Structures are given as structure tokens and as C-alpha cells.
PDB file of C-alpha atoms in Angstrom:
ATOM      1  CA  MET A 504      11.596  10.787  22.548  1.00 74.00           C
ATOM      2  CA  ALA A 505       8.149  10.957  20.750  1.00 91.00           C
ATOM      3  CA  LEU A 506       8.227   9.786  17.159  1.00 95.00           C
ATOM      4  CA  LEU A 507       4.652  11.965  17.296  1.00 96.00           C
ATOM      5  CA  THR A 508       3.121  14.531  19.899  1.00 96.00           C
ATOM      6  CA  VAL A 509      -0.383  16.012  18.891  1.00 97.00           C
ATOM      7  CA  LYS A 510      -0.694  18.999  20.624  1.00 97.00           C
ATOM      8  CA  ASP A 511      -4.053  20.876  21.591  1.00 96.00           C
ATOM      9  CA  LEU A 512      -5.215  19.906  18.139  1.00 96.00           C
ATOM     10  CA  VAL A 513      -8.311  21.543  16.489  1.00 95.00           C
ATOM     11  CA  LEU A 514     -10.530  20.667  13.725  1.00 93.00           C
ATOM     12  CA  GLY A 515     -13.088  21.447  11.796  1.00 87.00           C
ATOM     13  CA  TYR A 516     -14.376  23.030   8.242  1.00 82.00           C
ATOM     14  CA  ASP A 517     -14.792  26.316   7.662  1.00 80.00           C
ATOM     15  CA  SER A 518     -14.199  27.335  10.809  1.00 81.00           C
ATOM     16  CA  GLN A 519     -16.403  25.262  12.542  1.00 85.00           C
ATOM     17  CA  ALA A 520     -14.607  23.451  14.949  1.00 87.00           C
ATOM     18  CA  ILE A 521     -15.826  19.537  15.581  1.00 87.00           C
ATOM     19  CA  ILE A 522     -13.749  17.920  17.580  1.00 90.00           C
ATOM     20  CA  SER A 523     -10.970  19.899  20.353  1.00 92.00           C
ATOM     21  CA  GLY A 524      -8.632  19.371  22.604  1.00 94.00           C
ATOM     22  CA  ILE A 525      -7.197  16.284  21.171  1.00 96.00           C
ATOM     23  CA  ASN A 526      -3.452  15.134  22.896  1.00 97.00           C
ATOM     24  CA  PHE A 527      -1.973  11.942  21.884  1.00 97.00           C
ATOM     25  CA  THR A 528       1.992  10.669  21.998  1.00 97.00           C
ATOM     26  CA  VAL A 529       3.165   8.201  19.278  1.00 97.00           C
ATOM     27  CA  ASN A 530       6.662   6.470  20.828  1.00 96.00           C
ATOM     28  CA  GLU A 531       8.994   4.040  18.714  1.00 94.00           C
ATOM     29  CA  GLY A 532       6.884   1.180  18.551  1.00 95.00           C
ATOM     30  CA  ASN A 533       3.671   2.482  20.168  1.00 97.00           C
ATOM     31  CA  TYR A 534       0.154   0.241  18.071  1.00 98.00           C
ATOM     32  CA  LEU A 535      -2.409   3.319  18.130  1.00 98.00           C
ATOM     33  CA  CYS A 536      -5.940   2.316  17.129  1.00 97.00           C
ATOM     34  CA  ILE A 537      -8.466   5.249  16.305  1.00 96.00           C
ATOM     35  CA  ILE A 538     -12.074   4.642  17.320  1.00 94.00           C
ATOM     36  CA  GLY A 539     -14.857   6.803  17.323  1.00 89.00           C
ATOM     37  CA  GLU A 540     -18.628   7.103  15.093  1.00 84.00           C
ATOM     38  CA  ASN A 541     -18.133   8.147  11.872  1.00 82.00           C
ATOM     39  CA  GLY A 542     -17.907  11.400  11.374  1.00 80.00           C
ATOM     40  CA  SER A 543     -16.107  12.101  14.980  1.00 83.00           C
ATOM     41  CA  GLY A 544     -13.033  12.816  13.214  1.00 87.00           C
ATOM     42  CA  LYS A 545     -11.393  10.226  12.704  1.00 92.00           C
ATOM     43  CA  THR A 546     -10.049  10.226   8.670  1.00 91.00           C
ATOM     44  CA  THR A 547      -9.695  14.861   9.216  1.00 92.00           C
ATOM     45  CA  LEU A 548      -6.705  13.576  12.047  1.00 94.00           C
ATOM     46  CA  MET A 549      -5.440  11.100  10.121  1.00 94.00           C
ATOM     47  CA  LYS A 550      -4.872  13.654   7.292  1.00 93.00           C
ATOM     48  CA  THR A 551      -3.886  16.947   9.399  1.00 94.00           C
ATOM     49  CA  ILE A 552      -1.203  14.623  10.754  1.00 94.00           C
ATOM     50  CA  LEU A 553      -0.176  14.062   7.171  1.00 92.00           C
ATOM     51  CA  GLY A 554      -0.548  17.459   6.221  1.00 90.00           C
ATOM     52  CA  LEU A 555      -3.080  16.902   4.089  1.00 90.00           C
ATOM     53  CA  SER A 556      -5.523  18.817   6.033  1.00 90.00           C
ATOM     54  CA  ASN A 557      -4.838  21.959   8.551  1.00 91.00           C
ATOM     55  CA  PRO A 558      -6.158  22.599  12.229  1.00 94.00           C
ATOM     56  CA  LEU A 559      -7.831  25.010  13.343  1.00 94.00           C
ATOM     57  CA  ASP A 560      -5.788  24.999  16.179  1.00 95.00           C
ATOM     58  CA  GLY A 561      -2.907  23.472  18.175  1.00 96.00           C
ATOM     59  CA  GLU A 562      -0.119  21.277  16.608  1.00 94.00           C
ATOM     60  CA  VAL A 563       1.449  18.257  15.470  1.00 95.00           C
ATOM     61  CA  LEU A 564       5.340  17.393  16.082  1.00 95.00           C
ATOM     62  CA  PHE A 565       7.345  15.240  15.035  1.00 95.00           C
ATOM     63  CA  GLY A 566      10.553  13.712  17.063  1.00 93.00           C
ATOM     64  CA  ASP A 567      13.646  11.019  16.649  1.00 89.00           C
ATOM     65  CA  GLY A 568      14.350  12.722  13.207  1.00 89.00           C
ATOM     66  CA  LEU A 569      10.770  11.564  11.452  1.00 90.00           C
ATOM     67  CA  LYS A 570      10.061  13.419   8.637  1.00 86.00           C
ATOM     68  CA  LYS A 571       6.756  14.085   7.527  1.00 83.00           C
ATOM     69  CA  ASN A 572       7.635  12.292   3.635  1.00 82.00           C
ATOM     70  CA  GLU A 573       8.918   9.578   6.241  1.00 88.00           C
ATOM     71  CA  ILE A 574       5.254   8.266   6.885  1.00 93.00           C
ATOM     72  CA  GLY A 575       3.667   6.027   5.113  1.00 94.00           C
ATOM     73  CA  TYR A 576      -0.704   5.803   4.274  1.00 94.00           C
ATOM     74  CA  LEU A 577      -2.739   3.456   3.265  1.00 94.00           C
ATOM     75  CA  PRO A 578      -5.953   5.590   2.955  1.00 90.00           C
ATOM     76  CA  GLN A 579      -9.182   3.998   1.908  1.00 85.00           C
ATOM     77  CA  GLN A 580     -10.016   2.999  -0.994  1.00 75.00           C
ATOM     78  CA  THR A 581     -12.491   5.359  -3.749  1.00 65.00           C
ATOM     79  CA  VAL A 582     -14.773   3.159  -6.372  1.00 59.00           C
ATOM     80  CA  VAL A 583     -12.225   4.671  -8.752  1.00 50.00           C
ATOM     81  CA  GLN A 584      -9.443   3.723  -7.132  1.00 68.00           C
ATOM     82  CA  LYS A 585      -9.577   0.461  -7.242  1.00 73.00           C
ATOM     83  CA  ASP A 586     -10.058   0.355 -11.025  1.00 76.00           C
ATOM     84  CA  PHE A 587      -6.955   1.916 -11.525  1.00 79.00           C
ATOM     85  CA  PRO A 588      -5.363   0.715 -14.685  1.00 83.00           C
ATOM     86  CA  ALA A 589      -1.819  -0.058 -13.760  1.00 89.00           C
ATOM     87  CA  SER A 590       0.527  -3.280 -12.398  1.00 94.00           C
ATOM     88  CA  VAL A 591       1.626  -3.972  -9.127  1.00 95.00           C
ATOM     89  CA  GLU A 592       5.094  -3.367  -9.510  1.00 94.00           C
ATOM     90  CA  GLU A 593       4.466   0.080 -10.947  1.00 93.00           C
ATOM     91  CA  ILE A 594       2.122   0.741  -8.062  1.00 93.00           C
ATOM     92  CA  VAL A 595       3.971  -0.226  -4.926  1.00 95.00           C
ATOM     93  CA  LEU A 596       6.652   1.348  -6.345  1.00 93.00           C
ATOM     94  CA  SER A 597       4.735   5.003  -6.011  1.00 91.00           C
ATOM     95  CA  GLY A 598       5.332   5.070  -2.840  1.00 91.00           C
ATOM     96  CA  CYS A 599       9.135   5.871  -3.036  1.00 88.00           C
ATOM     97  CA  GLN A 600       7.694   8.829  -4.957  1.00 82.00           C
ATOM     98  CA  SER A 601       8.684  11.015  -1.731  1.00 70.00           C
ATOM     99  CA  LYS A 602      12.866   9.911  -2.037  1.00 63.00           C
ATOM    100  CA  THR A 603      12.688  10.789  -6.075  1.00 60.00           C
ATOM    101  CA  GLY A 604      13.768  14.451  -5.579  1.00 58.00           C
ATOM    102  CA  PHE A 605      13.490  15.394  -9.126  1.00 55.00           C
ATOM    103  CA  ASN A 606      14.855  12.654 -10.661  1.00 62.00           C
ATOM    104  CA  PRO A 607      11.543  11.112 -13.111  1.00 68.00           C
ATOM    105  CA  PHE A 608      13.209   7.625 -12.108  1.00 78.00           C
ATOM    106  CA  TYR A 609      13.131   5.138  -9.652  1.00 84.00           C
ATOM    107  CA  SER A 610      17.005   4.253  -8.333  1.00 87.00           C
ATOM    108  CA  ALA A 611      18.039   0.368  -7.926  1.00 91.00           C
ATOM    109  CA  LYS A 612      17.821   1.461  -4.174  1.00 92.00           C
ATOM    110  CA  GLN A 613      14.238   2.369  -4.052  1.00 91.00           C
ATOM    111  CA  LYS A 614      13.319  -0.508  -6.909  1.00 92.00           C
ATOM    112  CA  GLN A 615      14.869  -2.724  -4.828  1.00 94.00           C
ATOM    113  CA  LEU A 616      12.648  -1.525  -1.660  1.00 94.00           C
ATOM    114  CA  ALA A 617       9.710  -2.107  -3.383  1.00 94.00           C
ATOM    115  CA  LYS A 618      10.826  -5.821  -4.373  1.00 95.00           C
ATOM    116  CA  GLU A 619      11.779  -6.603  -0.280  1.00 95.00           C
ATOM    117  CA  ASN A 620       8.460  -4.793   0.434  1.00 95.00           C
ATOM    118  CA  MET A 621       6.391  -7.224  -1.992  1.00 96.00           C
ATOM    119  CA  GLU A 622       7.962 -10.348  -0.796  1.00 95.00           C
ATOM    120  CA  LYS A 623       7.364  -9.240   2.705  1.00 93.00           C
ATOM    121  CA  MET A 624       2.966  -8.493   1.761  1.00 94.00           C
ATOM    122  CA  GLY A 625       3.361 -11.661  -0.046  1.00 94.00           C
ATOM    123  CA  ILE A 626       3.305 -11.112  -3.135  1.00 96.00           C
ATOM    124  CA  THR A 627       5.857 -10.953  -5.383  1.00 96.00           C
ATOM    125  CA  ASP A 628       4.404 -13.527  -7.866  1.00 96.00           C
ATOM    126  CA  LEU A 629       1.832 -10.490  -8.334  1.00 96.00           C
ATOM    127  CA  ALA A 630       4.590  -7.998  -9.134  1.00 95.00           C
ATOM    128  CA  LYS A 631       3.178  -7.917 -13.502  1.00 94.00           C
ATOM    129  CA  ARG A 632      -0.441  -8.193 -12.803  1.00 95.00           C
ATOM    130  CA  CYS A 633      -2.523  -5.374 -13.367  1.00 94.00           C
ATOM    131  CA  TYR A 634      -3.964  -4.022  -9.961  1.00 93.00           C
ATOM    132  CA  ARG A 635      -7.644  -3.551 -11.070  1.00 91.00           C
ATOM    133  CA  ASP A 636      -7.996  -7.648 -11.820  1.00 93.00           C
ATOM    134  CA  LEU A 637      -6.955  -8.419  -8.304  1.00 93.00           C
ATOM    135  CA  SER A 638      -8.777  -9.125  -5.033  1.00 92.00           C
ATOM    136  CA  GLY A 639      -9.477  -6.772  -2.388  1.00 91.00           C
ATOM    137  CA  GLY A 640      -7.778  -9.015  -0.244  1.00 93.00           C
ATOM    138  CA  GLN A 641      -4.487  -9.163  -2.544  1.00 94.00           C
ATOM    139  CA  GLN A 642      -5.167  -5.160  -3.522  1.00 93.00           C
ATOM    140  CA  GLN A 643      -5.328  -3.915  -0.099  1.00 93.00           C
ATOM    141  CA  ARG A 644      -1.451  -6.006   0.784  1.00 95.00           C
ATOM    142  CA  VAL A 645      -0.557  -3.418  -2.660  1.00 95.00           C
ATOM    143  CA  LEU A 646      -1.461  -0.711  -1.074  1.00 94.00           C
ATOM    144  CA  LEU A 647       0.211  -1.576   2.687  1.00 95.00           C
ATOM    145  CA  SER A 648       3.758  -2.390   0.070  1.00 96.00           C
ATOM    146  CA  ARG A 649       3.509   0.704  -1.248  1.00 95.00           C
ATOM    147  CA  ALA A 650       3.147   2.338   2.258  1.00 95.00           C
ATOM    148  CA  LEU A 651       6.255   1.291   3.005  1.00 95.00           C
ATOM    149  CA  CYS A 652       8.299   2.032   0.348  1.00 94.00           C
ATOM    150  CA  ALA A 653       7.142   5.467   1.674  1.00 91.00           C
ATOM    151  CA  ALA A 654       7.533   4.312   5.887  1.00 92.00           C
ATOM    152  CA  LYS A 655      10.111   4.957   8.116  1.00 85.00           C
ATOM    153  CA  LYS A 656       9.387   4.105  11.272  1.00 93.00           C
ATOM    154  CA  VAL A 657       5.035   4.866  11.500  1.00 96.00           C
ATOM    155  CA  LEU A 658       2.389   3.517   9.006  1.00 96.00           C
ATOM    156  CA  LEU A 659      -1.167   5.373   9.204  1.00 97.00           C
ATOM    157  CA  LEU A 660      -3.789   2.849   7.830  1.00 96.00           C
ATOM    158  CA  ASP A 661      -7.518   4.276   7.650  1.00 94.00           C
ATOM    159  CA  GLU A 662      -9.670   0.999   8.050  1.00 93.00           C
ATOM    160  CA  PRO A 663      -8.006  -1.429   6.155  1.00 93.00           C
ATOM    161  CA  VAL A 664      -9.284  -3.580   6.562  1.00 92.00           C
ATOM    162  CA  ALA A 665     -12.846  -2.599   5.235  1.00 88.00           C
ATOM    163  CA  GLY A 666     -15.161  -4.284   3.142  1.00 87.00           C
ATOM    164  CA  LEU A 667     -12.782  -7.267   3.695  1.00 91.00           C
ATOM    165  CA  ASP A 668     -14.171 -11.159   4.497  1.00 92.00           C
ATOM    166  CA  PRO A 669     -13.145 -12.286   7.863  1.00 93.00           C
ATOM    167  CA  ILE A 670     -10.608 -14.779   6.556  1.00 94.00           C
ATOM    168  CA  VAL A 671      -8.624 -12.021   4.430  1.00 93.00           C
ATOM    169  CA  THR A 672      -9.663  -9.566   7.384  1.00 93.00           C
ATOM    170  CA  LYS A 673      -7.889 -11.445  10.187  1.00 94.00           C
ATOM    171  CA  GLU A 674      -4.593 -12.062   7.578  1.00 94.00           C
ATOM    172  CA  MET A 675      -5.371  -8.649   6.858  1.00 94.00           C
ATOM    173  CA  TYR A 676      -4.071  -7.302  10.931  1.00 95.00           C
ATOM    174  CA  SER A 677      -1.583 -10.402  11.392  1.00 95.00           C
ATOM    175  CA  LEU A 678       0.564  -8.978   8.745  1.00 95.00           C
ATOM    176  CA  ILE A 679       0.083  -5.474  10.564  1.00 96.00           C
ATOM    177  CA  ASN A 680       0.824  -7.097  13.684  1.00 96.00           C
ATOM    178  CA  ASN A 681       3.953  -8.911  12.419  1.00 95.00           C
ATOM    179  CA  LEU A 682       5.502  -5.235  11.403  1.00 95.00           C
ATOM    180  CA  ASN A 683       4.611  -3.617  14.371  1.00 96.00           C
ATOM    181  CA  HIS A 684       6.803  -6.743  16.705  1.00 96.00           C
ATOM    182  CA  SER A 685       9.377  -5.207  13.783  1.00 94.00           C
ATOM    183  CA  GLY A 686       9.400  -2.164  15.300  1.00 93.00           C
ATOM    184  CA  MET A 687       6.852  -0.087  13.014  1.00 96.00           C
ATOM    185  CA  SER A 688       4.357   2.089  15.125  1.00 97.00           C
ATOM    186  CA  ILE A 689       0.887   1.711  13.696  1.00 97.00           C
ATOM    187  CA  ILE A 690      -1.927   4.454  13.802  1.00 97.00           C
ATOM    188  CA  MET A 691      -4.901   3.169  12.448  1.00 97.00           C
ATOM    189  CA  ILE A 692      -8.739   4.043  12.497  1.00 95.00           C
ATOM    190  CA  SER A 693     -10.503   0.890  13.150  1.00 92.00           C
ATOM    191  CA  HIS A 694     -14.379   1.121  13.280  1.00 87.00           C
ATOM    192  CA  ASP A 695     -13.731  -2.854  15.128  1.00 87.00           C
ATOM    193  CA  ILE A 696     -13.477  -2.717  18.155  1.00 88.00           C
ATOM    194  CA  HIS A 697     -12.380  -5.684  18.805  1.00 89.00           C
ATOM    195  CA  ALA A 698      -9.731  -6.003  16.857  1.00 87.00           C
ATOM    196  CA  ALA A 699      -8.846  -3.124  18.589  1.00 89.00           C
ATOM    197  CA  LEU A 700      -8.664  -4.414  22.139  1.00 91.00           C
ATOM    198  CA  GLU A 701      -6.267  -7.393  20.487  1.00 93.00           C
ATOM    199  CA  TYR A 702      -3.017  -5.434  18.686  1.00 94.00           C
ATOM    200  CA  ALA A 703      -3.358  -2.230  19.674  1.00 96.00           C
ATOM    201  CA  SER A 704      -0.933  -1.126  22.958  1.00 97.00           C
ATOM    202  CA  HIS A 705      -2.964   1.998  22.501  1.00 97.00           C
ATOM    203  CA  ILE A 706      -5.977   4.006  22.228  1.00 97.00           C
ATOM    204  CA  LEU A 707      -7.543   6.934  21.248  1.00 96.00           C
ATOM    205  CA  PHE A 708     -11.303   7.314  21.067  1.00 94.00           C
ATOM    206  CA  VAL A 709     -12.278  10.520  19.384  1.00 92.00           C
ATOM    207  CA  GLY A 710     -16.283  12.095  20.587  1.00 85.00           C
ATOM    208  CA  ASP A 711     -17.508  14.429  22.558  1.00 82.00           C
ATOM    209  CA  ASP A 712     -15.364  12.292  24.908  1.00 86.00           C
ATOM    210  CA  LEU A 713     -11.683  12.085  24.222  1.00 92.00           C
ATOM    211  CA  PHE A 714      -9.908   9.267  25.231  1.00 94.00           C
ATOM    212  CA  PHE A 715      -6.103   8.656  25.236  1.00 96.00           C
ATOM    213  CA  GLY A 716      -4.347   6.055  27.175  1.00 96.00           C
ATOM    214  CA  THR A 717      -2.699   2.488  27.581  1.00 96.00           C
ATOM    215  CA  LYS A 718      -5.260  -0.379  26.376  1.00 95.00           C
ATOM    216  CA  GLU A 719      -5.486  -1.193  29.801  1.00 94.00           C
ATOM    217  CA  GLU A 720      -6.620   1.923  31.411  1.00 94.00           C
ATOM    218  CA  TYR A 721      -8.869   1.925  28.459  1.00 92.00           C
ATOM    219  CA  LEU A 722     -10.324  -1.188  29.618  1.00 90.00           C
ATOM    220  CA  GLN A 723     -10.585  -0.392  33.337  1.00 90.00           C
ATOM    221  CA  LEU A 724     -12.225   3.341  32.296  1.00 85.00           C
ATOM    222  CA  SER A 725     -15.041   0.543  30.526  1.00 80.00           C
ATOM    223  CA  LYS A 726     -15.575  -1.316  33.306  1.00 78.00           C
ATOM    224  CA  GLU A 727     -16.126   1.060  35.902  1.00 75.00           C
ATOM    225  CA  THR A 728     -18.687   2.966  33.243  1.00 71.00           C
ATOM    226  CA  LEU A 729     -20.153  -0.048  32.802  1.00 54.00           C
TER     227      LEU A 729
END
């Protein structure tokens, strides 16, 4: 059963469609890269999946017991967010908020989950450091740890390597790839087609001509249109 199914989705603003006819599925273990020109609707699509934006038409369906609040999300950072005055530990723990319900305090289980995800991202030694004092690469690891606290089976990543230098970018892609190989399904917006083709199992091209299929199908189509 598919974890996520998008059917005949129409996205836009103020009843004006910017893109329509989006159809794709994400199964357990898939690594889907969403590519396309700036302004084509990639981020709007991701926010629609999360329920942060409403589609003009169509639907987003969850399967295999997946709930909307069990999807981890790493959005693009704003300048203000990069200067957030909280500790690494506090930010990672905030990824558990969807699990706390009406309880204003984090449970021992949630604190342990945050600790484990910091260990996965190699940032345990940064736990007490202030987030705004970290490098860009360290901040992305913190935000990925936070997203993992919310994620049960699916991670949504919006340009996770934007602004990072080549070495840190490679490290970030490796971390994401390891998460995928451990069973986490990945949906990632990327401007880097080369990285998409290296890591992805499936490609969704968002633009005038929509495409969804396996990486191999995308490569074959690209050869045929050259």
C-alpha cells in the first residue's frame, strides 16, 4: 500500500491555478526528488501535502496507517530562523510537539528520541550550544534531527543543502541517503538535478510538462527528447 497518493491535484492562489494534473505515489523506502524551475509550485506542493496550504482541486491521501502529523518536515530557512536564540537540544525536542497532545512537558520517551536523533546526525556534542552560533551545516543537521523526531515513515525536505559549501553538501546528502536506506521514505525538493539522479529512486518534474516515474524512466525520456 502506498504511504502517500496525490490525485489530480491543482495548485494555485486566489482561485488562479498555477499547475494542475499532479499525480504520483510514494511507497515505503522510495526516495522522490521534486525538480523544476523556480516558481513552478514545488514548495506549494510540499506545503499542500503537509496540510499547510489547500489545493484548488484534487486530493492527498495517506495510507498504511500514516498520519499527517507523523511526517517530518525540513523547510527552507529564513534569515530570522537562522538567528533563533535557543539551544540545539530545545530545537530538536520541539520536533516532538505533535506527540505531546495537551501535556506541556516532554516525556522521557520523547527526550530519548531527541537524543537518538542527535546521535544519528552527529550533533550530540552540540546539545547545549545556541543554535544561532552554529555553522550552516550544523544548523541543517539540527533541523534534520528535529524533523526526524516528528517523522514515522516519511521525511519532506525543501532544498536541504541550499547555501551549503560542496563538502557539507556531500555530507548532508550522505546523511539523507543513509536515512533512506534505513527505511525512511524521502520526498525532497532539489535544484540539483545531478544529485537527484544520483540518489533518487523516483523523479517528479513540476512544470509545463509534468513527469512522474522512476529515475530510469526519467533518464530514458531525457535521452529521447535530446
